[in-house]
mmCIF file of C-alpha atoms and ligand atoms in Angstrom:
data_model
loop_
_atom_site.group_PDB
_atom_site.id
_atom_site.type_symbol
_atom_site.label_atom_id
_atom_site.label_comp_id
_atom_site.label_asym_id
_atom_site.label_seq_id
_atom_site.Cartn_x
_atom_site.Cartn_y
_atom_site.Cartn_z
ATOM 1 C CA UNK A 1 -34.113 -30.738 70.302
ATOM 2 C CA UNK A 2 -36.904 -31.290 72.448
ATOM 3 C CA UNK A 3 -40.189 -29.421 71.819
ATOM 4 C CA UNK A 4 -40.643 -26.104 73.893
ATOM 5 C CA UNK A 5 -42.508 -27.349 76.917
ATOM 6 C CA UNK A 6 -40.742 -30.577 77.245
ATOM 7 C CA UNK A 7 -37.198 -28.724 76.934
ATOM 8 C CA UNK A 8 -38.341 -26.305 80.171
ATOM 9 C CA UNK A 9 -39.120 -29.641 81.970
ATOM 10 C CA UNK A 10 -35.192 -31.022 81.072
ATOM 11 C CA UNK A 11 -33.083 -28.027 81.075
ATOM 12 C CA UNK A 12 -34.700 -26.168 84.356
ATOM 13 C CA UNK A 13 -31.791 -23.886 85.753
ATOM 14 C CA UNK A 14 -33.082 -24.690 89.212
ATOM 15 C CA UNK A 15 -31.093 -28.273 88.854
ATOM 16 C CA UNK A 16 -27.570 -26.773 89.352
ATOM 17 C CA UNK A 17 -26.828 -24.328 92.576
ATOM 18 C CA UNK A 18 -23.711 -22.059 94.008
ATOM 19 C CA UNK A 19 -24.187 -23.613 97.184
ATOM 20 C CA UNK A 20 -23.598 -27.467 95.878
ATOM 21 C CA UNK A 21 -19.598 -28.290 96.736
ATOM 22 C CA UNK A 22 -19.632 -29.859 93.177
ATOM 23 C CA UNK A 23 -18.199 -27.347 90.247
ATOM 24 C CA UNK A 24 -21.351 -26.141 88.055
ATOM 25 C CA UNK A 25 -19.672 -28.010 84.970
ATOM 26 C CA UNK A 26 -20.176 -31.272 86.637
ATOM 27 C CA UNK A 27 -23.344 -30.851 88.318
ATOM 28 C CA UNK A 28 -24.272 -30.095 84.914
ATOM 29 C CA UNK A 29 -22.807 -33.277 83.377
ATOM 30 C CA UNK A 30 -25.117 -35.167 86.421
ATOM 31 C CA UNK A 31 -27.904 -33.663 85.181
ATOM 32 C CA UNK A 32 -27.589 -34.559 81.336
ATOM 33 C CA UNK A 33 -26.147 -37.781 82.276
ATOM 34 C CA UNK A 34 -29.007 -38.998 84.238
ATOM 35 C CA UNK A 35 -31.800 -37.399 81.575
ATOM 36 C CA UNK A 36 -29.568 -39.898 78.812
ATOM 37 C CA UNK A 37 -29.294 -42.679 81.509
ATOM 38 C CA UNK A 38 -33.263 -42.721 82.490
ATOM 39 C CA UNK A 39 -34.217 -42.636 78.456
ATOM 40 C CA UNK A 40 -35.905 -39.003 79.366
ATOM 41 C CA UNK A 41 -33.533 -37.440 76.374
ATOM 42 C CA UNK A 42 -33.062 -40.096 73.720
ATOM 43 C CA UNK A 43 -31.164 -40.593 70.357
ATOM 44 C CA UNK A 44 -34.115 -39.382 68.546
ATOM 45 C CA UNK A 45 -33.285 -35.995 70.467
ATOM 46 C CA UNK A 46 -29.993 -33.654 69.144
ATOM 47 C CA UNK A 47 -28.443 -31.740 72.201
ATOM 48 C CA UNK A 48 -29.458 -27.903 71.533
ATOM 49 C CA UNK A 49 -26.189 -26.278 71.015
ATOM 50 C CA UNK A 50 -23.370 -24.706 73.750
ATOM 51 C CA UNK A 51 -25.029 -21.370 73.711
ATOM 52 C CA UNK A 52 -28.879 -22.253 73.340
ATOM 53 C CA UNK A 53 -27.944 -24.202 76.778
ATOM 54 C CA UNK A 54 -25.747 -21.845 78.330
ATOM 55 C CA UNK A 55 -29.073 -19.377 77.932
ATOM 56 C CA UNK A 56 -31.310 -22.316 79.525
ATOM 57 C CA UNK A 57 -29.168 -22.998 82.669
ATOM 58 C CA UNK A 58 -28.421 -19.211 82.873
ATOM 59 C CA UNK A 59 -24.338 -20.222 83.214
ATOM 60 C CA UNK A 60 -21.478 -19.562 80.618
ATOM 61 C CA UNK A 61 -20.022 -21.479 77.383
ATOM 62 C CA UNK A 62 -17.438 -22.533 79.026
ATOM 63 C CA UNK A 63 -19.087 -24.126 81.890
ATOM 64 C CA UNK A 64 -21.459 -26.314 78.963
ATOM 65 C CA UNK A 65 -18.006 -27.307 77.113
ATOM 66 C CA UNK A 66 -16.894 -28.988 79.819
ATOM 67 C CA UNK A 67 -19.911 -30.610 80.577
ATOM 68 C CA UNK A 68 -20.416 -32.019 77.437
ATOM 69 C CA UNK A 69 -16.602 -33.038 77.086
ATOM 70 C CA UNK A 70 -16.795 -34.969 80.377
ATOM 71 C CA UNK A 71 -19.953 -36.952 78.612
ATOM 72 C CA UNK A 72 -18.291 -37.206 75.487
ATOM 73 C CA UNK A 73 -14.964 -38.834 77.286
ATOM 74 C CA UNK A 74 -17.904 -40.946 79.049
ATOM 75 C CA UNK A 75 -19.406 -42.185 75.756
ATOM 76 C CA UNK A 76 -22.831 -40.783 76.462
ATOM 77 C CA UNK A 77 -22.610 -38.207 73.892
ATOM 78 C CA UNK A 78 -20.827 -37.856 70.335
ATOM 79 C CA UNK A 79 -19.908 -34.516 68.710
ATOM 80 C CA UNK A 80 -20.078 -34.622 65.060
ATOM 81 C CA UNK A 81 -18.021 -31.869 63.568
ATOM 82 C CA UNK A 82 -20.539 -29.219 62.094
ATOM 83 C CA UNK A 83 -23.635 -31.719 62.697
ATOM 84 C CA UNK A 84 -23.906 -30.700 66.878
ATOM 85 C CA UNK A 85 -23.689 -33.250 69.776
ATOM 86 C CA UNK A 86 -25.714 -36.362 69.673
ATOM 87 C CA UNK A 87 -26.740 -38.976 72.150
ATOM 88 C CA UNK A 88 -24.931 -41.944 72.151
ATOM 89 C CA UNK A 89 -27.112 -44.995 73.730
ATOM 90 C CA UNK A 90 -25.813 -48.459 73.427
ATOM 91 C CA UNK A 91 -27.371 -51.702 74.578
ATOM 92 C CA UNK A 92 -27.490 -51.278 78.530
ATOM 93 C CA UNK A 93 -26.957 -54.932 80.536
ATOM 94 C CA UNK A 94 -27.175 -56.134 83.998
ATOM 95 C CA UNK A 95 -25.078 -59.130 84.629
ATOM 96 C CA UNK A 96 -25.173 -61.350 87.672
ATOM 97 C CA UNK A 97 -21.894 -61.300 89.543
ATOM 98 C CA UNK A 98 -22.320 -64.661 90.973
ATOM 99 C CA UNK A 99 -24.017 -66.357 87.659
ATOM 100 C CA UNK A 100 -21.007 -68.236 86.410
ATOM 101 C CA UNK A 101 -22.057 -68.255 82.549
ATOM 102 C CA UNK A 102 -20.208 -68.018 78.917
ATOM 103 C CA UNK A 103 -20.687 -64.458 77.389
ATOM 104 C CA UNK A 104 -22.301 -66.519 74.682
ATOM 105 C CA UNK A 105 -25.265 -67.745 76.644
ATOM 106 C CA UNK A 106 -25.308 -64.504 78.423
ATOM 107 C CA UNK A 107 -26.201 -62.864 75.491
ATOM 108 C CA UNK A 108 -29.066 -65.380 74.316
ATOM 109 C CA UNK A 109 -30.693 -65.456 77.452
ATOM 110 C CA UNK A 110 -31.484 -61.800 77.042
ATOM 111 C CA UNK A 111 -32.523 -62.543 72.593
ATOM 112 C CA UNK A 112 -29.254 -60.752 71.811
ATOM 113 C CA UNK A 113 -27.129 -62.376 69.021
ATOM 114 C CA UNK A 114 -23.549 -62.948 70.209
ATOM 115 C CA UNK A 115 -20.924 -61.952 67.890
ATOM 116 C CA UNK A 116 -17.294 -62.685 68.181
ATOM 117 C CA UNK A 117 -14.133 -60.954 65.785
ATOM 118 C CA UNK A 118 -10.632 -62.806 66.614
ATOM 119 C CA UNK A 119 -8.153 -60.507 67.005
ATOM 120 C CA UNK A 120 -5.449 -63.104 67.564
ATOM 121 C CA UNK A 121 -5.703 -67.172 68.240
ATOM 122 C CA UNK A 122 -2.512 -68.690 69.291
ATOM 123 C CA UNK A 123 -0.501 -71.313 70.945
ATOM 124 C CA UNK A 124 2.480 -69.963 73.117
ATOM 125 C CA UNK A 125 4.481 -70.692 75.660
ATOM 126 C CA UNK A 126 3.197 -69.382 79.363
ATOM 127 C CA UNK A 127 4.103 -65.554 80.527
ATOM 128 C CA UNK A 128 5.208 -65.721 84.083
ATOM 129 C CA UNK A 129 1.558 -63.440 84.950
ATOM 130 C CA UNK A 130 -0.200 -66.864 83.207
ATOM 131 C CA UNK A 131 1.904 -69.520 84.875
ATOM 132 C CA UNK A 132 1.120 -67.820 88.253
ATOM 133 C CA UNK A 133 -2.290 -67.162 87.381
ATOM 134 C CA UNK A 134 -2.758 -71.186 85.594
ATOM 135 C CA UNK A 135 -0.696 -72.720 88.370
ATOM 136 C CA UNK A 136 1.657 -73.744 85.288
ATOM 137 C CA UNK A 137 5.664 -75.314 85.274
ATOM 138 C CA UNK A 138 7.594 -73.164 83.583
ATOM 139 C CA UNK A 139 7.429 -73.366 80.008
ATOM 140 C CA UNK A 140 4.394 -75.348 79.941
ATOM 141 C CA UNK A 141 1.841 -73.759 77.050
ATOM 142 C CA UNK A 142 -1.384 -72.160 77.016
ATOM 143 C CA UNK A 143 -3.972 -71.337 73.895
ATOM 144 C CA UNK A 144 -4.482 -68.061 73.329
ATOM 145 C CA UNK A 145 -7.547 -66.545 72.286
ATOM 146 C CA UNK A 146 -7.897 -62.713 71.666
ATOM 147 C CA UNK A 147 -11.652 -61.425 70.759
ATOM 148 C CA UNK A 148 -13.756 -58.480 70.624
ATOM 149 C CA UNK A 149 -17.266 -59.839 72.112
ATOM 150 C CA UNK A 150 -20.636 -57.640 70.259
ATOM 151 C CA UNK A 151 -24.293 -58.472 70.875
ATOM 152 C CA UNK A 152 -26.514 -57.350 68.326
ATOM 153 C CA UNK A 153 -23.511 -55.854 66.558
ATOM 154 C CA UNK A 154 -22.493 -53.417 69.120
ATOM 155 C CA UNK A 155 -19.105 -54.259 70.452
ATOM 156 C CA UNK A 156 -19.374 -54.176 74.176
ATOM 157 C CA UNK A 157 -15.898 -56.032 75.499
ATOM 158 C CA UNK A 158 -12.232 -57.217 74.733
ATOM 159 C CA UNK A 159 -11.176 -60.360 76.574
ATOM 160 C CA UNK A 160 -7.561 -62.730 76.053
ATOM 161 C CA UNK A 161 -8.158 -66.022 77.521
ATOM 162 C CA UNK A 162 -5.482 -68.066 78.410
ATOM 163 C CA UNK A 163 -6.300 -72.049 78.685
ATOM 164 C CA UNK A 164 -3.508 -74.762 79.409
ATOM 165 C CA UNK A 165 -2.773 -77.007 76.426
ATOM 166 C CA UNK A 166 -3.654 -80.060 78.741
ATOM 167 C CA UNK A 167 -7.270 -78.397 78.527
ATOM 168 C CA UNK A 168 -7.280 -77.221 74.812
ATOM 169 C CA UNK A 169 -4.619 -78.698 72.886
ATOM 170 C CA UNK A 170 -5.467 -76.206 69.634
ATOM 171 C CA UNK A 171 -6.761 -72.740 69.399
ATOM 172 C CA UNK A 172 -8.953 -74.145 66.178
ATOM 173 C CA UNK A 173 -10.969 -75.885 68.258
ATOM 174 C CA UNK A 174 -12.905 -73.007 69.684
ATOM 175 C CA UNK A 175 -15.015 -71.519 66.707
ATOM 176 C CA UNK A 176 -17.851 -69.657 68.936
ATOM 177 C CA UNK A 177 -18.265 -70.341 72.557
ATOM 178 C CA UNK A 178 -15.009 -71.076 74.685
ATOM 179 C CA UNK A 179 -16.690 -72.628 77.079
ATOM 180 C CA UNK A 180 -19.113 -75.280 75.230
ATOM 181 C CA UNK A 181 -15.693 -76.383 73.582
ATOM 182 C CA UNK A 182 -14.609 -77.121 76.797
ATOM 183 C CA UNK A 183 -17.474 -78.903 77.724
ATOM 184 C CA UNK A 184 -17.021 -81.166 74.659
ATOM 185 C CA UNK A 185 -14.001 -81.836 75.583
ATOM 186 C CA UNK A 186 -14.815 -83.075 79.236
ATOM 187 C CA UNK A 187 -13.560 -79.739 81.162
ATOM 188 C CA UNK A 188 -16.440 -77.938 82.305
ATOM 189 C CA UNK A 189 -15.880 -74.399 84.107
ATOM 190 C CA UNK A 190 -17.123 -74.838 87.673
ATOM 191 C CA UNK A 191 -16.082 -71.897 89.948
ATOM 192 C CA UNK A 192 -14.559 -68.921 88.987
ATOM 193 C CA UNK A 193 -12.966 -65.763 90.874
ATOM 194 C CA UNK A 194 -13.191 -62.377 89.332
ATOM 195 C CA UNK A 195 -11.440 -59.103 90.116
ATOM 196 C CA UNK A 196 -12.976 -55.743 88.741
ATOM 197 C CA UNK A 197 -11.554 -52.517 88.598
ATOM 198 C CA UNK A 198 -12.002 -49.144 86.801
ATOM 199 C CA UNK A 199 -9.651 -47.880 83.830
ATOM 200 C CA UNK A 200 -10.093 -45.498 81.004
ATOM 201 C CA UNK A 201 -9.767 -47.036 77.654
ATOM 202 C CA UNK A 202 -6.334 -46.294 75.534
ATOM 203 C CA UNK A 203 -6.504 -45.924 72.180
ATOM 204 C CA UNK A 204 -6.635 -49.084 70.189
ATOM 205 C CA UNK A 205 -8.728 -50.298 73.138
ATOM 206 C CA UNK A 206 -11.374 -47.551 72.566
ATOM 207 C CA UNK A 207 -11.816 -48.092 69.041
ATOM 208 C CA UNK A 208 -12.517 -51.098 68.894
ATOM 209 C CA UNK A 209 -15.344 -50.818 71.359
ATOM 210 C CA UNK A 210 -16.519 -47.224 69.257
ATOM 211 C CA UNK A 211 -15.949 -45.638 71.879
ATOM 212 C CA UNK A 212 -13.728 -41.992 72.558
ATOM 213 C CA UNK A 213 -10.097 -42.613 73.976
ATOM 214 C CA UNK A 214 -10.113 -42.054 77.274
ATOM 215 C CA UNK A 215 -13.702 -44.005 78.303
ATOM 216 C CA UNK A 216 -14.014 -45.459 81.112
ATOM 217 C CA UNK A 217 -14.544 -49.134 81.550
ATOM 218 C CA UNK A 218 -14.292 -52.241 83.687
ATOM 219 C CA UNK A 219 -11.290 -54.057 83.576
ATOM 220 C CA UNK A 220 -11.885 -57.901 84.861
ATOM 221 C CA UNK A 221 -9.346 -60.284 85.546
ATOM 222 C CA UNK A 222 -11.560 -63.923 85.904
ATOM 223 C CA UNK A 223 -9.449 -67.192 87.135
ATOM 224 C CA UNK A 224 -12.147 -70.077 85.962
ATOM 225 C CA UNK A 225 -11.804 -73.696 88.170
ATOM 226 C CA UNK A 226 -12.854 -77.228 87.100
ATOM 227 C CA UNK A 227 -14.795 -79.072 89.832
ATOM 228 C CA UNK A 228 -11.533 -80.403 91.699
ATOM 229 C CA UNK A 229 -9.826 -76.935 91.915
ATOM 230 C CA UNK A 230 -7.660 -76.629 88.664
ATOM 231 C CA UNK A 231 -6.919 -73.408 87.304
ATOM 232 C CA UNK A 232 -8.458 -73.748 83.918
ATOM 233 C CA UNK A 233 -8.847 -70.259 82.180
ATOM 234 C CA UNK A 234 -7.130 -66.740 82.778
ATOM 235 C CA UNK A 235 -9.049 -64.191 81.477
ATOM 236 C CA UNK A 236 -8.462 -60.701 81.558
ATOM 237 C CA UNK A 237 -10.739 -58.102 79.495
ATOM 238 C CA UNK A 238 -12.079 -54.864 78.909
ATOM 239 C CA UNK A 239 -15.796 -54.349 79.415
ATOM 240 C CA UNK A 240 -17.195 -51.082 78.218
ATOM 241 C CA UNK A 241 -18.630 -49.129 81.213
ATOM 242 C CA UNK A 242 -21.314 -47.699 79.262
ATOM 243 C CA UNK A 243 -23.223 -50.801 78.287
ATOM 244 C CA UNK A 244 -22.348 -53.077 81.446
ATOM 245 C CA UNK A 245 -24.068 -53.223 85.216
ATOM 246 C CA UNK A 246 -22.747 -56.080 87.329
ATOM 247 C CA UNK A 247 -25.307 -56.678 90.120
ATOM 248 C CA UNK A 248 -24.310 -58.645 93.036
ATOM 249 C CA UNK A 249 -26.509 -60.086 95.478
ATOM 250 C CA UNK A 250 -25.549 -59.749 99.061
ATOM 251 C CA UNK A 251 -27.342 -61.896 102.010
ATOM 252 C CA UNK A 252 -26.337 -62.195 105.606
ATOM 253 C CA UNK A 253 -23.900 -64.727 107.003
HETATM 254 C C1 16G B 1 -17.442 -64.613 79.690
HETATM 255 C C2 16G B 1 -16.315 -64.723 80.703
HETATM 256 C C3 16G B 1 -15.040 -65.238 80.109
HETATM 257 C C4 16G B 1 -15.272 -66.476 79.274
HETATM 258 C C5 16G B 1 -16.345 -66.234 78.248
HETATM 259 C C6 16G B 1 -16.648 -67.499 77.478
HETATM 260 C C7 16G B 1 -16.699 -62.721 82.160
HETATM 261 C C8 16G B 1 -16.129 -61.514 82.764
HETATM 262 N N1 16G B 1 -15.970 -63.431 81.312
HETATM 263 O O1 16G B 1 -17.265 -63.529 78.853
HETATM 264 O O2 16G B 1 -14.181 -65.581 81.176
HETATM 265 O O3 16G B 1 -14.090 -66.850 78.603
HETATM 266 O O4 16G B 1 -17.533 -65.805 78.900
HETATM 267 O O5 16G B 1 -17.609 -67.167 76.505
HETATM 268 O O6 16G B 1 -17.813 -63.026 82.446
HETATM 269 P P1 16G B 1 -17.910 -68.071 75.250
HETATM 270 O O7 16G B 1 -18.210 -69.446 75.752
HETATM 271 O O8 16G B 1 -19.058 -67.395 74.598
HETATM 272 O O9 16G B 1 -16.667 -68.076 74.388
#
């Protein structure tokens, strides 16, 4: 909690109004989330409890529950039973849309340590979403590797990269970084296309980032080229939304 005068500062009633076309719960929710997002409340700092801010922002119980639920489905915020509701920061990044790098060097560019866990490795014969995706014959096979990506230890994304066999005959060949194997072996990623949307995590998904079911996240679909056009990764993966910004730069035509 906050000491007295600082606590006035964050929990000022004036924040939320009747006359806002937002429901009180969520202009609430703004107003915590952007005191965790700007570091003003930080994990040093317990939440007071439901009632202490009902009192604060002069509004009901209710009103806080479902404030704090919507942050806790967010990730922002963690309830431990009979301990109160804590502040859940992870690593925050920016990434460069239109930086074509490996999550690997990513990672060490900013003094993180990458970390990789395989959750499968395999060599299979091409779905029809991979063929389409690879620009594969039917039948023709791909690797398959399945990893949860962490820097520092945090785990902050899922990805399954499909690569054509003609590009990575085994999966044993990639031990860390996909793409430095590739560059041994000749193929080096050259352009790549990437489609982003928003999704809330399932289950299995969500724990393995640490994260509540239900969080929301980036889902990316990349299609990595060689230099002379060839399809040679399909990548789709889960990026937490928490702990990812992707910053484009835009410049006139
Ligand atoms: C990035 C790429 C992914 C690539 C991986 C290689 C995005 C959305 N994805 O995570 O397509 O497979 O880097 O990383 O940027 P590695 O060389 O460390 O294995």
């Amino acid at each position: 909690m906050p000491s007295d005068g600082r606590a006035a500062v964050l929990f000022d009633p004036s924040v939320l109004s009747d006359s806002v076309p937002l429901p009180l719960y969520l202009q609430l929710a703004r107003h915590l989330r952007n005191l965790i997002v700007d570091g003003r409340l930080d994990e040093k700092d317990a939440l007071p409890g439901e009632r202490e801010l009902a009192e604060a922002f002069g509004i009901s119980r209710v009103t806080v529950r479902k404030a704090l639920r919507e942050l806790t489905a967010e990730g922002l915020l963690r309830q431990r039973q009979g301990a109160g509701t804590f502040i859940n920061r992870s690593p925050h990044l920016e990434q460069r849309l239109s930086a074509l790098t490996s999550f690997t060097e990513d990672m060490s560019s900013r003094g993180l340590t990458p970390g990789s866990v395989w959750l499968s490795r395999t060599l299979a014969v091409a779905t029809p979403d991979e063929s389409m995706a690879l620009g594969l014959r039917p039948g023709a096979e791909v690797v398959r590797l399945h990893r949860l990506r962490s820097a520092n230890g945090t785990p902050l994304a899922i990805e399954l990269s499909s690569v054509p066999t003609r590009f990575l005959p085994v999966p044993s060949l990639v031990e860390t970084s996909l793409y430095d194997t590739l560059r041994s072996l000749g193929h080096s990623p050259f352009r790549a296309l990437q489609r982003l949307s928003a999704v809330r995590l399932a289950g299995e998904q969500a724990n393995l980032l640490a994260v509540p079911e239900g969080a929301p996240a980036l889902y990316i679909e990349r299609r990595t080229f060689l230099k002379d056009g060839t399809p040679l990764e399909f990548v789709r993966s889960q990026y937490r939304g928490d702990a990812y910004d992707f910053v484009v730069e835009l410049s006139l035509m």
